[in-house]
XYZ file of C-alpha atoms in Angstrom:
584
model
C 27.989 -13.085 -12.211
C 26.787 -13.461 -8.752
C 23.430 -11.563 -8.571
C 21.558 -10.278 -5.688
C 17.779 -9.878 -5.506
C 16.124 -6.829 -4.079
C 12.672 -5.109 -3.881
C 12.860 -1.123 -3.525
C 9.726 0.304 -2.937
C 9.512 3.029 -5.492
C 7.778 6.576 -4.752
C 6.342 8.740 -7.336
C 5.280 7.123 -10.560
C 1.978 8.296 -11.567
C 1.293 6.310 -14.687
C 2.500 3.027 -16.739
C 4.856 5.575 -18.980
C 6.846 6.097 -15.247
C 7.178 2.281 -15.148
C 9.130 2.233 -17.943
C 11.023 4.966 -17.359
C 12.014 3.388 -13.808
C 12.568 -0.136 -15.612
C 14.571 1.355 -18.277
C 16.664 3.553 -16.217
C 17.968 -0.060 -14.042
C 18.161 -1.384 -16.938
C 20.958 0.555 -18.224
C 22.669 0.589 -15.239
C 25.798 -1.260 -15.506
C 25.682 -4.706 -13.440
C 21.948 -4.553 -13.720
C 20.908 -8.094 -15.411
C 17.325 -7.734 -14.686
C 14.418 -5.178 -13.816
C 10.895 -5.454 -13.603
C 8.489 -2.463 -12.167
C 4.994 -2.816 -10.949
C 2.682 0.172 -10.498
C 0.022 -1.133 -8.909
C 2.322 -2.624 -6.237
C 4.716 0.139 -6.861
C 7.904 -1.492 -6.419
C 10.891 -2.432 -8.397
C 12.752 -5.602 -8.448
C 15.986 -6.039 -9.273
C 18.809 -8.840 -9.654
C 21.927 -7.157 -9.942
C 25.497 -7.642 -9.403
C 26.463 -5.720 -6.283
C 30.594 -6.080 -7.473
C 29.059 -3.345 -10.344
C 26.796 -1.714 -8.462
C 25.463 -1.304 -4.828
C 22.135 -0.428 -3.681
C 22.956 3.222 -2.823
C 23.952 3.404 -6.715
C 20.277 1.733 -7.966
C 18.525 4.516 -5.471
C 21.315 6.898 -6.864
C 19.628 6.171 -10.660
C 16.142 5.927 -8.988
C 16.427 9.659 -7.562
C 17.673 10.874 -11.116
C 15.083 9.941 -13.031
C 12.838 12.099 -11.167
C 11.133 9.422 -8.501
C 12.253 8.339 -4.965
C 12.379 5.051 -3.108
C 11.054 4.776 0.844
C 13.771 4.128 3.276
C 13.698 4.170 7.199
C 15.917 4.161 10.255
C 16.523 2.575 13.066
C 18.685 3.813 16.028
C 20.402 0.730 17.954
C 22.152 1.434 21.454
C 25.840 -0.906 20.950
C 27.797 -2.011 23.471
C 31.376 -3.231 23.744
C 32.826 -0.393 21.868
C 36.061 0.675 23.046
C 37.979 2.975 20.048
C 37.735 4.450 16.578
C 38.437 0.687 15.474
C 35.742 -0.950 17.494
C 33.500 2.114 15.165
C 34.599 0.751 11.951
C 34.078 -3.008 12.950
C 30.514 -2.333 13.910
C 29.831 -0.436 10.621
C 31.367 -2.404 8.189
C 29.148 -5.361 10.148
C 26.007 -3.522 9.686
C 26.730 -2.582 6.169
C 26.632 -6.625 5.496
C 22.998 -7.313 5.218
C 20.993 -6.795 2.121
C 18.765 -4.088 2.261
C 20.966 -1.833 4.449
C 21.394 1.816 3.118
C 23.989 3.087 5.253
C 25.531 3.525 8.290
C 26.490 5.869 10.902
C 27.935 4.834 14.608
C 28.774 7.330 16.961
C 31.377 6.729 19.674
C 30.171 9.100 22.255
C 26.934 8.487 22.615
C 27.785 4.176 21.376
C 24.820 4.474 18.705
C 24.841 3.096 15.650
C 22.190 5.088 13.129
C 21.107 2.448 10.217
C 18.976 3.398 7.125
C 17.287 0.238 5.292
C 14.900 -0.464 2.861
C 12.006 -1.113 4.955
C 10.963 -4.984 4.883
C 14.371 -6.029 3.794
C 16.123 -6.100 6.724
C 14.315 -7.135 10.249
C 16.158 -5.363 13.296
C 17.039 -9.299 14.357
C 19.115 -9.275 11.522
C 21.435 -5.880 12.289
C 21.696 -7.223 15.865
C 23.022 -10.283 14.866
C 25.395 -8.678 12.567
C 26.833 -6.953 15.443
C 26.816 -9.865 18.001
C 28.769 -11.533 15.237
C 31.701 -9.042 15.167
C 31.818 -9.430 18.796
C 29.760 -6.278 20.234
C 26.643 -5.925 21.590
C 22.843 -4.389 21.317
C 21.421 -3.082 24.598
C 18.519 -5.048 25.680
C 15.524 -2.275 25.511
C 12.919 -5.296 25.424
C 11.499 -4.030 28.946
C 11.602 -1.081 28.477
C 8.256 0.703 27.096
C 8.420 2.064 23.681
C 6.429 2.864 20.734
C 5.916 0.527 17.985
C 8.574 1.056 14.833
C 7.023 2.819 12.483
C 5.821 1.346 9.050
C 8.058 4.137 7.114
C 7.234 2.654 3.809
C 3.245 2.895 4.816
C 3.972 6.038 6.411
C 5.825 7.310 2.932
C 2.203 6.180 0.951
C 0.361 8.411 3.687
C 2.362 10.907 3.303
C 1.683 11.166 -0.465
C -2.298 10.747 0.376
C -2.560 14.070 2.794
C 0.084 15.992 0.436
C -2.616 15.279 -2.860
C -5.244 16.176 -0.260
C -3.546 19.876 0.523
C -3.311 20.116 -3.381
C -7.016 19.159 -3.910
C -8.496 21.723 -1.353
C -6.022 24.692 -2.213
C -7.013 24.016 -6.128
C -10.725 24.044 -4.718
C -10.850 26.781 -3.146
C -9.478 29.124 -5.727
C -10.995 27.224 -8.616
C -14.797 26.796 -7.913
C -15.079 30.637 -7.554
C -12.695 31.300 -11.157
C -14.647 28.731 -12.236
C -18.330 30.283 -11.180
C -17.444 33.790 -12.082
C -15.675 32.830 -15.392
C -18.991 30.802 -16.781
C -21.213 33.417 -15.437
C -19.573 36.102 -17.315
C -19.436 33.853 -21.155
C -22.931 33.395 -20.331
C -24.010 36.846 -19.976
C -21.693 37.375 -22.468
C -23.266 34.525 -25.019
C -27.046 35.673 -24.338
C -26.209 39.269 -25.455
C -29.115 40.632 -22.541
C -28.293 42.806 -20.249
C -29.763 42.869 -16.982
C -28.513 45.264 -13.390
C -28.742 42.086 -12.025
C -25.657 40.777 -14.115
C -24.329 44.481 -14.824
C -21.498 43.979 -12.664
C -19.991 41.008 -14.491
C -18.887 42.795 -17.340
C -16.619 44.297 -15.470
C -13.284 44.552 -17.453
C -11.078 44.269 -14.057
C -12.351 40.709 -14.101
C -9.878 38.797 -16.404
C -6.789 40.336 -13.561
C -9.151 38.489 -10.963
C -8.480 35.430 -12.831
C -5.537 36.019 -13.422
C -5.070 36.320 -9.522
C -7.315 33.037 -8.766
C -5.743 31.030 -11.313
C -1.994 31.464 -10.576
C -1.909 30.049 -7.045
C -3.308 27.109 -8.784
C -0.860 26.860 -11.543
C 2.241 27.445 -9.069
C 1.102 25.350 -6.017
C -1.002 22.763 -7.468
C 0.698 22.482 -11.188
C 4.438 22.379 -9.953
C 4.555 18.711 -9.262
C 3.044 17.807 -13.223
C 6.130 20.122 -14.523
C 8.662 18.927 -12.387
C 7.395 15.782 -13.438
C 7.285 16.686 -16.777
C 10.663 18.194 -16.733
C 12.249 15.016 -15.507
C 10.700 12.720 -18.081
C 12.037 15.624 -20.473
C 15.396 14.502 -19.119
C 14.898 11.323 -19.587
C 13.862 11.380 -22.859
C 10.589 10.033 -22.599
C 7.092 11.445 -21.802
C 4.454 10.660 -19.153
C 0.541 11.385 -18.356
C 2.246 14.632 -16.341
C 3.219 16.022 -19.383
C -0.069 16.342 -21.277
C -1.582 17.519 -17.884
C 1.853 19.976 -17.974
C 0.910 20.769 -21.561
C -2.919 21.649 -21.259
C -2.647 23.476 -18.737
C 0.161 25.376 -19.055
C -0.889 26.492 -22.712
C -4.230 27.567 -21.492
C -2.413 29.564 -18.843
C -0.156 30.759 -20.543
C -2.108 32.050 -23.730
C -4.415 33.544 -21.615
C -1.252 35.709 -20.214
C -1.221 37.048 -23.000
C -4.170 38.036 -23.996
C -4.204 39.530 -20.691
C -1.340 41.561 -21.354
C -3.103 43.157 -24.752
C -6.187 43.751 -22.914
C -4.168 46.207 -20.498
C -2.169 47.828 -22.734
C -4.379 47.559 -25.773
C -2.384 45.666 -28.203
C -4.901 44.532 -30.788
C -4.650 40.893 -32.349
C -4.472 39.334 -29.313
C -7.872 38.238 -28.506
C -10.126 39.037 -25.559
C -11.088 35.872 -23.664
C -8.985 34.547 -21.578
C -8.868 30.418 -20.106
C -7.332 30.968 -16.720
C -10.270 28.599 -15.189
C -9.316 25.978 -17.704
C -5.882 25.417 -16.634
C -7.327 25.568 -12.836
C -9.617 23.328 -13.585
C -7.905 20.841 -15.259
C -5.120 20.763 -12.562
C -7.541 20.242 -9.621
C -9.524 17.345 -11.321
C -6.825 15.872 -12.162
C -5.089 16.222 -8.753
C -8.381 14.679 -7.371
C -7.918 11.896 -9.071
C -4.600 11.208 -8.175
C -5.729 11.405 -4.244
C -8.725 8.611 -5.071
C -6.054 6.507 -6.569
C -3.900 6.828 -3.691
C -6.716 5.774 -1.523
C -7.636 3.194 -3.631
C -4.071 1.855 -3.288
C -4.357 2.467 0.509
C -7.416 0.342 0.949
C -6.229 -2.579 -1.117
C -3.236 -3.038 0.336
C -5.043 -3.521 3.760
C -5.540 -7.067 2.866
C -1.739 -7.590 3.279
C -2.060 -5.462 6.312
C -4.745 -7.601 8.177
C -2.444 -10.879 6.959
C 0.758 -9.356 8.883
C -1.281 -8.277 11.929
C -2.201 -11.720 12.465
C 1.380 -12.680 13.759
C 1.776 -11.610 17.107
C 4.635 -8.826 17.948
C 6.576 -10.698 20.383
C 6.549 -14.028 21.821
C 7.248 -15.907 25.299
C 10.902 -17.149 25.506
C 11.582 -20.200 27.956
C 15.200 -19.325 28.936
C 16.550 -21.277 31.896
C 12.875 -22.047 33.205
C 11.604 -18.374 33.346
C 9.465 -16.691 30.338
C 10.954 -13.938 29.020
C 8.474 -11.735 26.021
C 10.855 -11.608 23.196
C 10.321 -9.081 20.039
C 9.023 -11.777 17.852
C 11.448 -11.129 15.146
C 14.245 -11.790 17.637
C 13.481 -15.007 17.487
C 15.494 -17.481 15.784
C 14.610 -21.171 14.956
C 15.605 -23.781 17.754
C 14.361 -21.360 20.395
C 11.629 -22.714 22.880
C 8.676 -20.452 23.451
C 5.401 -20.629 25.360
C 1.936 -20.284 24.102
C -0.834 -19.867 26.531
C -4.246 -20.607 26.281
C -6.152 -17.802 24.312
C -2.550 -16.272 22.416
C -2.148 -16.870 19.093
C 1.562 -19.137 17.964
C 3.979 -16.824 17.456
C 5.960 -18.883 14.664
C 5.971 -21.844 13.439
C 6.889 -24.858 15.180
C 6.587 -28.200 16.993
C 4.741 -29.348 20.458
C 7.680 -30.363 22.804
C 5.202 -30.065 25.734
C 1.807 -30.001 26.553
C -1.245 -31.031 24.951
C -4.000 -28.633 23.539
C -6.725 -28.038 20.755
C -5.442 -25.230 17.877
C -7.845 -22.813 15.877
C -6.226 -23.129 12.550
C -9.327 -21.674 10.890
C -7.513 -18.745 9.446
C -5.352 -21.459 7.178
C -7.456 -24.205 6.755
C -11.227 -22.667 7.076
C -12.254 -25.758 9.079
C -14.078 -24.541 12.384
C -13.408 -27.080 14.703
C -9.860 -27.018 16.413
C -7.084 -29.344 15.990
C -5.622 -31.073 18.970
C -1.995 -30.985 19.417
C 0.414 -33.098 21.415
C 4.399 -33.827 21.568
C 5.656 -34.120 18.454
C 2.383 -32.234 16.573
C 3.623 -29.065 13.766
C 1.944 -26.339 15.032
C 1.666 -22.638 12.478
C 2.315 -18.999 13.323
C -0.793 -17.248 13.692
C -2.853 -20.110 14.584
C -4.649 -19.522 18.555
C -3.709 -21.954 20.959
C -8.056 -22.633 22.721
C -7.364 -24.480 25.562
C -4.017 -25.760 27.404
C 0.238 -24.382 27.936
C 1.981 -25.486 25.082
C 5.975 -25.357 24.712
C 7.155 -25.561 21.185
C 10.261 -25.481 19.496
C 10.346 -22.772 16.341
C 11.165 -24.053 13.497
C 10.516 -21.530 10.696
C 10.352 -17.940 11.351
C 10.090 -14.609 10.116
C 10.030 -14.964 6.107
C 9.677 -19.034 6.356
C 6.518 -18.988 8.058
C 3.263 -20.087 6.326
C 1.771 -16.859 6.744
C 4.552 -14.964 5.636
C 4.687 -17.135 2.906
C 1.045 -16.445 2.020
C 1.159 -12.656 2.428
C 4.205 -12.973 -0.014
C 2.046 -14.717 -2.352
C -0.513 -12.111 -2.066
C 1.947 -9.963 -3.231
C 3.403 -11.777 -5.998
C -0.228 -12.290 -7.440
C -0.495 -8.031 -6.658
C 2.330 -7.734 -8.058
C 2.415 -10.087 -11.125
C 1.076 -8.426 -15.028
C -2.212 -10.217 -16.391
C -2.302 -10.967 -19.821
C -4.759 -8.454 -20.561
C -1.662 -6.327 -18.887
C 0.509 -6.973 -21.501
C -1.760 -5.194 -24.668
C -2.432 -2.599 -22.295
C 1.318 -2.370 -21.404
C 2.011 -2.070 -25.585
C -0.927 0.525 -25.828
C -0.126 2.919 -23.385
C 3.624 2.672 -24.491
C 3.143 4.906 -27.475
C -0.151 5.935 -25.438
C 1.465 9.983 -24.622
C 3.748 10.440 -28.016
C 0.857 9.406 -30.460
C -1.403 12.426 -27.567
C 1.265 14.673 -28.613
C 1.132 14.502 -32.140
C -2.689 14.109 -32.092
C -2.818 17.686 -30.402
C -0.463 19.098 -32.750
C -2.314 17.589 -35.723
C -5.808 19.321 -34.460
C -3.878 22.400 -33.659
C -2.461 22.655 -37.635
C -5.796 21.180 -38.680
C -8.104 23.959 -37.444
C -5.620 26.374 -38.250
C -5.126 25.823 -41.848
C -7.456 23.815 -43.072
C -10.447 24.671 -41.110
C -9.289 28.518 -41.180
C -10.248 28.932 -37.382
C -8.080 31.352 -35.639
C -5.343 30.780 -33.327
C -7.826 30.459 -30.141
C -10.029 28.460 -31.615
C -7.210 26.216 -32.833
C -5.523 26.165 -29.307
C -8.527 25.636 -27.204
C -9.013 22.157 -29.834
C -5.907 21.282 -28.714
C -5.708 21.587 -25.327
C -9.021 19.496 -24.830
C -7.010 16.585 -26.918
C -4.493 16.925 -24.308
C -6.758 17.181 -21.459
C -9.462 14.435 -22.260
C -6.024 11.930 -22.919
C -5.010 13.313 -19.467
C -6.120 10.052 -17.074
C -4.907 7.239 -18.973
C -7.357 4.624 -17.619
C -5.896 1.586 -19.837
C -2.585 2.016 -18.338
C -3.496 2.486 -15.121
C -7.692 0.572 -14.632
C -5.744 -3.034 -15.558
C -3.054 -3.139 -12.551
C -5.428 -1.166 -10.481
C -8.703 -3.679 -11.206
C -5.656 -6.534 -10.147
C -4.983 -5.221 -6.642
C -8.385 -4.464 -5.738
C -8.971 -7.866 -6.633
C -6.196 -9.903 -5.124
C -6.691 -7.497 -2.151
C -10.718 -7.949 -2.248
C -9.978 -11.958 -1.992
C -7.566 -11.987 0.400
C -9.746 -10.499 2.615
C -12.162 -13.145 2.275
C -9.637 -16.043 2.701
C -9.452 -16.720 -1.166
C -5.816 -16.156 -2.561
C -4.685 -16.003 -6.196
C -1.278 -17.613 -7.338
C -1.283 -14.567 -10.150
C -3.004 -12.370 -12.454
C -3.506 -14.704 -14.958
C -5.626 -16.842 -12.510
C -7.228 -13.781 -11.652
C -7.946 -13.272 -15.056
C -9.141 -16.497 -16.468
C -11.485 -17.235 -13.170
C -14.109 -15.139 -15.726
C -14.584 -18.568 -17.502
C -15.194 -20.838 -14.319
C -18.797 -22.568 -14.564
C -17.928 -25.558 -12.238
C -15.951 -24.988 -8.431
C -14.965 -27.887 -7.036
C -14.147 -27.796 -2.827
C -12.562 -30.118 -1.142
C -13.039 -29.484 2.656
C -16.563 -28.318 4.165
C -14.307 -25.557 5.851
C -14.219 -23.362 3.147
C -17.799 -22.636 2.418
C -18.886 -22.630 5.950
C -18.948 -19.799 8.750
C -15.570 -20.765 10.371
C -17.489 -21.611 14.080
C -20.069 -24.244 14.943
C -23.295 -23.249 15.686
C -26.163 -25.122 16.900
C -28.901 -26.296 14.358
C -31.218 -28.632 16.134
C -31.972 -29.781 19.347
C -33.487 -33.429 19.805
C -34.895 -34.591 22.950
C -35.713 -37.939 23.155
C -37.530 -38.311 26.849
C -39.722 -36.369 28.405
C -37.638 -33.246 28.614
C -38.241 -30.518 26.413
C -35.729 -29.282 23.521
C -35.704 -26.044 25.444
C -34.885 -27.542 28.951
C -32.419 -29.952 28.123
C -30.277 -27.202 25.830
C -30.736 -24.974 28.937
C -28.812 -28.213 31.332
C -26.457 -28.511 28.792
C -25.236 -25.290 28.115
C -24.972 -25.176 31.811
C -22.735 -27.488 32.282
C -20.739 -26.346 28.762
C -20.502 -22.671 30.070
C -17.537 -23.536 32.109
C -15.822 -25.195 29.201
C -14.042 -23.446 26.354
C -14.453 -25.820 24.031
C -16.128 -24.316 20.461
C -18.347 -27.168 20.618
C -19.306 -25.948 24.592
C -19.649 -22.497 23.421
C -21.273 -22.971 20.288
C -24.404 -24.758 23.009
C -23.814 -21.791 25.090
C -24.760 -19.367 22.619
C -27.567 -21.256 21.204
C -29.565 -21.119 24.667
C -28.142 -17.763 25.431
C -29.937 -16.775 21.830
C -33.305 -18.183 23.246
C -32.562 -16.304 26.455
C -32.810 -19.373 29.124
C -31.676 -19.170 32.458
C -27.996 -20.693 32.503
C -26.695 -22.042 36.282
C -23.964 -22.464 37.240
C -22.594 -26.110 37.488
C -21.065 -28.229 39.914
C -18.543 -30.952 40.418
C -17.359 -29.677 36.883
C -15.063 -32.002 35.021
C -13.521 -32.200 30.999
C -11.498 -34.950 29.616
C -9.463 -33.987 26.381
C -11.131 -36.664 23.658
C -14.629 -37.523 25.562
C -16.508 -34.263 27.120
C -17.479 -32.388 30.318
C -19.490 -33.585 32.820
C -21.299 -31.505 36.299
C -23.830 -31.138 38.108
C -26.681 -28.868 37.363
């Protein structure tokens, strides 16, 4: 069997229980051989056949077991098109690449409307599919436009401000149930009465929170039983369910007692728990939005790694430079790198000599110099002189892509710590369920408590189980730490290394660059005439002022730090290899 590997970035899953639901559903899926999800990551990969099954089929199984995966368009202008047959050419070309959702072109208007799994497929990649069956993209590279929108990033935001509605419309009818509700059980529990708290004995007040409560349990509580509903389905049970569960007992009991306190059906009881349900919906909602955010923030690691690369790139084509979309360009192509801009890919010097920053690989401070023949890497910033190189490895080959990859992989990849919690929190909700049943028979029969009493035990089983921090702290406590060293230039291969760096007592380096600042500075100045440390750094950073050099500017900002008078210097002269020279 021929398999194909895909990630889908999966939308949705709440807890470690929706993990396996997600992995067991592609699992089962006929031409599936392998499936492996990730919640902290949030994404699925899969090797399948795609003679069984195509990707529209694995979203297909995706969408029915309740969760969604991000997908985004793209809108390319095709040229060349002449009939209905030119239209099916161009589609079945663009239907070609992996990653590509599906297809749409438009004779009319000669548009052809692609959705892809974001990250999968680079725009590069559909043109080329259409050069190849012998049409055309329209050029739009000078023509101003907004930059394509991260739809999977946009998909996580999306799911941030929508918990953030949910949290403030659960606030603000919940902190006043929730006031007015404990105010009246405890002038209710103190048996004084006061005109002060007269008024709270009203008996209208359990309809109030009735009316408070329901908002809460229809706006706020839909997604936990839709979600609940759909593990239902699936035969299998999630965290939403015991949040479904307590809540929805609480709210519903309290119905009817409601319902015997109007029409005065005795046996019923007479305290109602419409600000438990409400309550235990919005907290729980709340901490859904500050694990969003928490996946939000440690993701920017990956983030800051991609905005490194530069967007587009200087083309040489037939002596003129033409700014290219960088992932347009393909390897062999010539490009030009000017002093200050960073390397758009990776490559080799074919012209031009020049000193590299390559400080955000290799840590070391001082630059490189580069001449014909020298490897240059994507991302790196070109100090000083032109250089022309030739790409050799772009888009996925490059060394940073390949290290924001491994960021990922180590994101991505289960600890070993993972793998008890994994076991745990697999029988974590059924062993809830019975536990809550248990209590409920236990304080009914044997403790002879009465049907509220029982319930309410119950319910706060359910609802103290509610956050299930082993399944969800481990791969959590992994990206926040992968992310958290990324940003500070220290990557991990995986968890595991992650994990086991608790034992380290000895850290051997082996290049100064990793320990130190990243840029020169100036530590001491020794004069050995008659001039004083002060004067002489105050003639040398003149003269190094009009060099840009880190060295130079590292003596520059020494004597700009001691606030000396700089001049400007004459006659000014460097020479790659030996200094600067002028006349002060």
């Amino acid at each position: 069997m021929a398999t194909q590997h895909i990630d889908l970035p999966v939308t949705g899953m709440t807890c470690s229980s929706c993990v396996r639901t997600v992995e067991r559903t592609l699992k089962q899926t006929e031409g599936v051989a392998d499936a492996s999800v990730n919640f902290a990551t949030e994404r699925a990969t899969v090797d399948f056949d795609p003679a069984q099954v195509d990707l529209s089929g694995l979203i297909q199984r995706i969408d029915d077991a309740g969760y969604g995966v991000a997908q985004a368009t793209i809108n390319l202008p095709i040229t060349g098109m002449t009939c209905a047959s030119c239209v099916r050419n161009v589609e079945r070309a663009l239907k070609k690449p992996a990653g590509v959702l599906s297809v749409n072109v438009n004779l009319a208007n000669e548009k052809a409307t692609v959705s892809y799994l974001p990250g999968a497929v680079r725009r590069s990649d559909l043109i080329g599919a259409v050069e190849a069956a012998g049409y055309g993209v329209l050029d739009l590279s000078n023509v101003a436009k907004a930059d394509e929108v991260d739809t999977e990033r946009a998909a996580r935001q999306a799911e941030i401000d929508r918990q953030q509605r949910m949290v403030l419309i659960g606030a603000a009818f919940t902190i006043p149930l929730f006031v007015l509700s404990m105010a009246r059980d405890l002038v209710m529990a103190s048996g004084t009465m006061a005109p002060a708290t007269d008024w709270l004995m009203w008996s209208g007040f359990p309809v109030v929170f009735f009316l408070l409560a329901t908002p809460v349990q229809v706006i706020v509580g839909r997604q936990y039983l839709v979600s609940a509903w759909k593990a239902l389905k699936n035969r299998s049970a999630n965290m939403d369910t015991l949040v479904a569960l307590g809540s929805s007992v609480a709210y519903i009991y309290s119905i009817i007692v409601l319902i015997g306190l109007i029409f005065g059906i005795a046996g019923l009881g007479e305290h109602v728990y419409f600000e438990t349900s409400a309550v235990i919906l919005t907290l729980i909602t709340l901490g859904k939005l500050l694990e969003a955010r928490a996946k939000g923030r440690t993701s920017d690691a990956i983030k800051q790694l991609m905005g490194l690369s530069p967007r587009s790139a200087l083309l040489l084509r037939d002596g003129e430079e033409v700014e290219t979309p960088i992932d347009e360009v393909v390897c062999g192509d010539t490009l030009v790198v000017r002093p200050g801009a960073r390397v758009p890919v990776d490559g080799m010097v074919v012209e031009g000599r020049s000193s590299v920053d390559e400080s955000m690989l290799t840590g070391e401070s001082l630059p490189v110099n580069k001449s014909i023949g020298d490897a240059v890497i994507g991302a790196t910033v070109n100090t000083s002189g032109r250089l022309i190189i030739e790409a050799t490895r772009v888009g996925a080959q490059t060394a940073l892509a390949q290290i924001i990859r491994l960021v990922e992989q180590a994101q991505g990849s289960k600890a070993p710590i993972q793998r008890i919690a994994d076991q745990v929190s697999a029988v974590f909700v059924p062993a809830v369920l019975i536990l809550a049943l248990l209590t409920f028979l236990g304080w009914l029969v044997l403790g002879q408590a009465t049907f509220t009493t029982a319930m309410v035990h119950a319910v706060a089983v359910l609802v103290i189980a509610c956050p299930c921090a082993l399944g969800l702290a481990t791969p959590t406590a992994i990206m926040v730490g992968t992310g958290r060293g990324a940003e500070m230039g220290i990557l991990f291969k995986n968890s595991a290394a992650l994990e086991s760096a608790q034992r380290l007592q000895v850290i051997a380096l082996d290049k100064t660059g990793t320990i130190t600042r990243g840029e020169p500075t100036v530590t001491d100045v020794i004069s050995l005439g008659d001039t004083t440390t002060d004067d002489l750094l105050r003639l040398a950073a003149s003269v190094e002022r009009a060099s840009e050099h880190p060295l130079g500017q590292a003596v520059v900002a020494a004597a700009k730090a001691k606030s000396l008078a700089l001049s400007q210097p004459e006659g000014f002269e460097s020479e790659s290899g030996r200094g600067v020279s002028g006349v002060v």
